Protein backbone atom coordinates (compact mmCIF):
# COMPACT_ATOMS: atom_id res chain seq x y z
CA MET A 1 116.22 139.42 120.81
CA ASP A 2 117.97 136.56 122.62
CA ILE A 3 117.05 133.42 120.70
CA ILE A 4 118.35 131.06 123.40
CA ASN A 5 116.31 132.72 126.15
CA LEU A 6 113.23 132.63 123.94
CA PHE A 7 113.78 128.94 123.27
CA ASN A 8 114.26 128.20 126.98
CA LYS A 9 111.08 130.17 127.75
CA THR A 10 109.21 127.97 125.26
CA ILE A 11 110.47 124.80 126.97
CA ASN A 12 109.60 126.18 130.41
CA ASP A 13 106.04 126.82 129.25
CA ILE A 14 105.82 123.17 128.20
CA ILE A 15 107.27 121.98 131.54
CA GLU A 16 104.60 123.90 133.47
CA ASN A 17 101.97 121.81 131.68
CA ILE A 18 104.05 118.68 131.15
CA HIS A 19 101.25 116.18 131.85
CA ALA A 20 99.50 117.33 128.67
CA PHE A 21 102.45 115.77 126.83
CA THR A 22 103.08 112.57 128.82
CA LYS A 23 101.57 109.12 128.54
CA SER A 24 100.50 109.10 132.21
CA ASP A 25 99.70 111.73 134.83
CA LYS A 26 102.14 109.95 137.14
CA ASP A 27 105.11 110.57 134.81
CA PHE A 28 107.75 113.03 136.04
CA THR A 29 106.09 113.36 139.46
CA ARG A 30 108.95 111.78 141.43
CA HIS A 31 112.26 113.55 141.95
CA ARG A 32 114.84 111.94 139.66
CA LEU A 33 118.30 112.77 138.40
CA MET A 34 116.86 113.51 134.95
CA ASP A 35 113.58 115.43 135.05
CA ALA A 36 111.39 116.43 132.11
CA GLU A 37 113.39 119.59 131.35
CA SER A 38 116.67 117.67 131.29
CA VAL A 39 115.22 115.02 128.97
CA ILE A 40 113.88 117.59 126.48
CA LYS A 41 117.05 119.69 126.43
CA THR A 42 119.25 116.59 126.15
CA ILE A 43 117.36 115.50 123.02
CA PHE A 44 117.80 118.94 121.44
CA ARG A 45 121.52 118.97 122.21
CA MET A 46 122.29 115.60 120.63
CA GLN A 47 124.59 115.60 117.61
CA GLY A 48 124.11 112.20 115.96
CA GLN A 49 126.64 110.16 117.94
CA SER A 50 125.95 106.99 119.92
CA LEU A 51 123.72 107.46 122.94
CA ASP A 52 126.49 106.58 125.41
CA THR A 53 128.82 109.13 123.79
CA GLU A 54 126.13 111.81 123.81
CA LEU A 55 125.37 111.29 127.51
CA LEU A 56 129.10 111.28 128.32
CA ASN A 57 129.56 114.65 126.56
CA LEU A 58 126.44 116.21 128.08
CA PHE A 59 127.05 114.91 131.61
CA PRO A 60 130.82 114.82 132.20
CA ASN A 61 130.28 114.69 135.97
CA THR A 62 130.17 110.96 136.75
CA GLU A 63 128.10 111.54 139.90
CA LYS A 64 125.29 113.14 137.87
CA ARG A 65 125.53 110.99 134.76
CA ILE A 66 122.52 108.93 133.75
CA THR A 67 122.75 105.58 132.00
CA ALA A 68 121.52 105.04 128.45
CA SER A 69 118.74 102.72 129.65
CA GLY A 70 117.70 105.27 132.28
CA PHE A 71 117.51 108.02 129.65
CA ILE A 72 115.44 105.85 127.29
CA GLN A 73 113.05 105.05 130.14
CA GLN A 74 112.57 108.75 130.92
CA LYS A 75 112.30 109.71 127.23
CA SER A 76 109.58 107.12 126.60
CA LYS A 77 107.28 108.99 129.00
CA LEU A 78 106.98 111.90 126.54
CA THR A 79 104.64 111.88 123.56
CA SER A 80 105.70 113.23 120.17
CA ARG A 81 103.16 116.04 120.59
CA CYS A 82 105.52 117.55 123.16
CA PHE A 83 108.06 118.40 120.47
CA GLU A 84 105.39 119.48 118.00
CA GLU A 85 104.12 121.98 120.57
CA ILE A 86 107.65 123.31 121.19
CA PHE A 87 108.18 123.70 117.44
CA TYR A 88 104.98 125.65 116.72
CA THR A 89 105.05 127.68 119.97
CA PHE A 90 108.66 128.73 119.38
CA ASN A 91 107.78 129.88 115.84
CA LYS A 92 104.90 131.98 117.17
CA LYS A 93 107.17 133.57 119.76
CA LEU A 94 109.76 134.35 117.07
CA GLU A 95 107.21 136.12 114.86
CA LYS A 96 105.79 138.02 117.81
CA ASN A 97 109.16 139.18 119.17
CA SER A 98 110.95 140.02 115.95
CA LYS A 99 110.28 142.11 112.87
CA LEU A 100 109.81 139.82 109.89
CA LYS A 101 111.94 140.51 106.85
CA LEU A 102 110.08 140.62 103.54
CA LEU A 103 111.23 140.36 99.94
CA ASN A 104 110.94 143.87 98.43
CA ASN A 105 109.22 144.87 101.69
CA LYS A 106 106.16 142.97 100.49
CA TYR A 107 106.46 139.18 100.23
CA ARG A 108 107.25 136.41 102.67
CA VAL A 109 109.11 133.69 100.79
CA TYR A 110 108.31 130.08 101.67
CA ALA A 111 110.20 127.10 100.28
CA VAL A 112 109.30 123.42 100.65
CA ASP A 113 111.78 120.62 100.15
CA GLY A 114 112.33 117.07 101.37
CA SER A 115 115.09 115.14 103.05
CA ASP A 116 115.56 111.53 104.19
CA PHE A 117 117.04 110.34 107.45
CA ASN A 118 117.48 106.93 109.04
CA PRO A 119 116.36 106.42 112.65
CA MET A 120 117.58 103.47 114.69
CA TRP A 121 116.39 100.02 113.63
CA ASN A 122 112.97 99.00 114.95
CA PRO A 123 111.49 95.72 113.60
CA LYS A 124 107.97 96.96 114.49
CA SER A 125 108.35 100.34 112.78
CA GLU A 126 106.15 101.48 109.92
CA ASN A 127 109.21 103.07 108.35
CA ILE A 128 110.94 99.84 107.28
CA ILE A 129 112.42 99.70 103.77
CA LYS A 130 113.65 96.45 102.20
CA THR A 131 116.18 96.46 99.39
CA THR A 132 118.14 93.80 97.53
CA ASN A 133 121.82 94.24 96.70
CA LYS A 134 123.64 92.88 93.65
CA SER A 135 124.32 89.59 95.46
CA GLY A 136 120.60 89.06 96.03
CA GLU A 137 120.88 89.67 99.78
CA MET A 138 117.96 91.44 101.45
CA ASN A 139 118.74 94.58 103.46
CA SER A 140 116.22 96.13 105.85
CA TYR A 141 116.45 99.51 107.53
CA CYS A 142 114.22 102.32 108.77
CA GLN A 143 113.97 105.55 106.78
CA ILE A 144 111.76 108.62 107.23
CA HIS A 145 111.07 111.31 104.64
CA ALA A 146 110.83 114.80 106.12
CA ASN A 147 108.96 117.50 104.21
CA LEU A 148 110.11 120.88 105.50
CA LEU A 149 108.58 124.32 104.95
CA SER A 150 110.97 127.20 105.60
CA ASP A 151 110.89 130.98 105.52
CA ILE A 152 114.09 131.51 103.54
CA ILE A 153 114.30 135.27 104.18
CA ASN A 154 113.99 134.96 107.96
CA LYS A 155 115.88 131.63 108.02
CA THR A 156 113.32 129.72 110.08
CA PHE A 157 111.47 126.44 109.68
CA ILE A 158 107.69 126.96 109.62
CA ASN A 159 106.26 123.46 109.30
CA CYS A 160 107.30 119.84 109.10
CA SER A 161 105.64 116.63 107.91
CA LEU A 162 107.22 113.23 108.56
CA GLN A 163 106.26 110.31 106.32
CA PRO A 164 107.47 106.72 105.96
CA LYS A 165 109.87 106.77 103.02
CA ALA A 166 108.08 103.85 101.32
CA LYS A 167 104.72 105.68 101.56
CA MET A 168 105.82 109.28 101.15
CA ASN A 169 103.57 111.74 99.35
CA GLU A 170 105.33 115.06 98.91
CA ARG A 171 102.42 116.57 96.98
CA SER A 172 99.90 116.12 99.79
CA ALA A 173 102.41 117.50 102.30
CA ALA A 174 102.91 120.64 100.18
CA VAL A 175 99.14 121.17 99.86
CA ASN A 176 98.71 120.86 103.64
CA PHE A 177 101.54 123.36 104.17
CA LEU A 178 99.88 125.78 101.77
CA LYS A 179 96.55 125.51 103.60
CA GLY A 180 98.26 126.58 106.82
CA ILE A 181 99.68 129.82 105.37
CA ASP A 182 97.50 132.85 106.11
CA ASP A 183 99.72 135.66 104.77
CA ASP A 184 98.21 138.17 102.34
CA ASN A 185 101.31 138.31 100.10
CA PHE A 186 103.79 135.49 99.79
CA ILE A 187 105.82 133.49 97.28
CA PHE A 188 105.66 129.69 97.48
CA ILE A 189 108.63 127.74 96.07
CA ALA A 190 108.62 123.96 95.62
CA ASP A 191 111.12 121.44 94.24
CA ARG A 192 110.47 118.87 91.48
CA GLY A 193 108.94 116.19 93.67
CA TYR A 194 106.06 118.49 94.60
CA MET A 195 104.89 119.36 91.08
CA SER A 196 101.22 118.45 90.62
CA PHE A 197 98.01 119.86 89.16
CA ASN A 198 96.49 119.74 92.63
CA LEU A 199 99.22 121.94 94.12
CA ILE A 200 99.02 124.38 91.21
CA GLU A 201 95.26 124.75 91.67
CA HIS A 202 95.62 125.26 95.42
CA CYS A 203 98.17 127.99 94.71
CA ASN A 204 95.79 129.60 92.19
CA ARG A 205 92.96 129.65 94.72
CA HIS A 206 95.05 130.89 97.66
CA LYS A 207 94.60 134.64 97.98
CA GLY A 208 97.89 136.50 97.73
CA CYS A 209 99.92 133.48 96.59
CA LYS A 210 102.59 133.72 93.91
CA TYR A 211 104.40 130.47 93.21
CA VAL A 212 107.42 128.91 91.53
CA ILE A 213 107.49 125.12 91.16
CA ARG A 214 110.48 123.33 89.69
CA SER A 215 109.56 120.67 87.14
CA LYS A 216 111.08 118.02 84.95
CA VAL A 217 110.97 118.76 81.23
CA HIS A 218 109.89 115.42 79.80
CA HIS A 219 108.28 112.19 81.06
CA GLY A 220 107.09 112.27 84.67
CA ALA A 221 106.89 116.06 84.99
CA ILE A 222 103.36 115.92 86.39
CA ARG A 223 103.03 113.06 88.87
CA GLU A 224 99.25 112.63 88.46
CA VAL A 225 99.75 111.93 84.74
CA ASP A 226 102.77 109.71 85.27
CA THR A 227 100.91 107.42 87.66
CA LEU A 228 97.87 106.87 85.40
CA PRO A 229 97.53 103.47 83.68
CA ASP A 230 98.01 103.49 79.91
CA GLN A 231 94.41 102.83 78.93
CA GLU A 232 91.28 104.53 77.61
CA TYR A 233 89.30 106.41 80.25
CA ASP A 234 86.22 107.49 78.26
CA ASN A 235 83.48 104.89 78.73
CA GLU A 236 79.83 104.87 77.72
CA ILE A 237 77.46 104.12 80.58
CA GLN A 238 73.67 103.83 80.83
CA PHE A 239 71.51 104.73 83.81
CA ARG A 240 68.05 106.04 84.66
CA VAL A 241 67.37 109.48 86.10
CA THR A 242 64.37 110.96 87.85
CA THR A 243 63.42 114.42 89.10
CA SER A 244 61.04 112.92 91.68
CA ASN A 245 62.55 112.71 95.16
CA HIS A 246 59.65 110.50 96.25
CA TYR A 247 60.27 108.04 93.42
CA PHE A 248 64.02 108.02 94.06
CA THR A 249 63.63 107.43 97.81
CA LYS A 250 61.21 104.58 97.14
CA ASN A 251 63.17 102.81 94.39
CA HIS A 252 66.92 103.61 94.62
CA LYS A 253 67.68 100.50 96.68
CA ILE A 254 66.15 98.17 94.13
CA GLU A 255 67.43 100.20 91.15
CA PRO A 256 71.16 100.83 91.83
CA ASP A 257 71.53 102.69 88.50
CA LEU A 258 68.82 105.21 89.40
CA HIS A 259 70.04 108.80 89.93
CA LEU A 260 68.16 111.79 91.30
CA VAL A 261 68.48 115.09 89.42
CA THR A 262 67.45 118.09 91.49
CA HIS A 263 65.59 120.85 89.69
CA ILE A 264 63.96 124.24 90.22
CA ARG A 265 60.49 123.94 91.66
CA LYS A 266 57.60 125.29 89.55
CA HIS A 267 59.99 126.12 86.73
CA THR A 268 58.65 127.76 83.60
CA LYS A 269 59.74 127.19 80.03
CA LYS A 270 61.91 130.32 80.27
CA ASN A 271 64.28 128.92 82.88
CA TYR A 272 63.62 125.22 82.25
């Protein structure tokens, strides 16, 4: 299987329906030096250098080179859903066109882990983090936390969840990843940040799931416990109950402590 041709085929499928992934139906309708295909492939080819350097390396011919402002203008026409669609469609094509490798010819092995990266500064971004150095000076920058689900036997990324670093929730991301897995037999591996009772219970209830979750030994091992306030949670409360739906419907607005208890109709003493 030619991975590059398969990837290009995925992009071409997106290009054929490009207006499903643009902000306006008029985008990419005029003939320009950089069309939708060039914009998408340029983004995938970038290697973390300055934008001017990237464009210089990708378009060495000065007659066909686009300016940084021109590229940004073209790029802004695409929605983020364009790249999500490429990601998921390419994965489906990979699974369809290749024989998946399994651990012991039985299990797919999924691993979830997180990584941080800093996009360019944007004062209106929801990803802003503010820190104070030893001198008391305030530093502000943008940082995104990426939760990544990978198939470590077949060496492919299966899912991705991007969260603002200041509001990241690795546990919820792992649970959402788990809900999207429909294999009959698989092993789910998670790092320390993902340990939670909620994730463990989702693993227990997922048919065919075996799991290994790395954990701290002492304080903070289970995040739900670590985030609870240090106080008593058992409280005595008083309220009125009724088995009459008619009475409850008539009085629950004026009696906020009234609760309806449903019961078996015409019950006898035997099953009362």
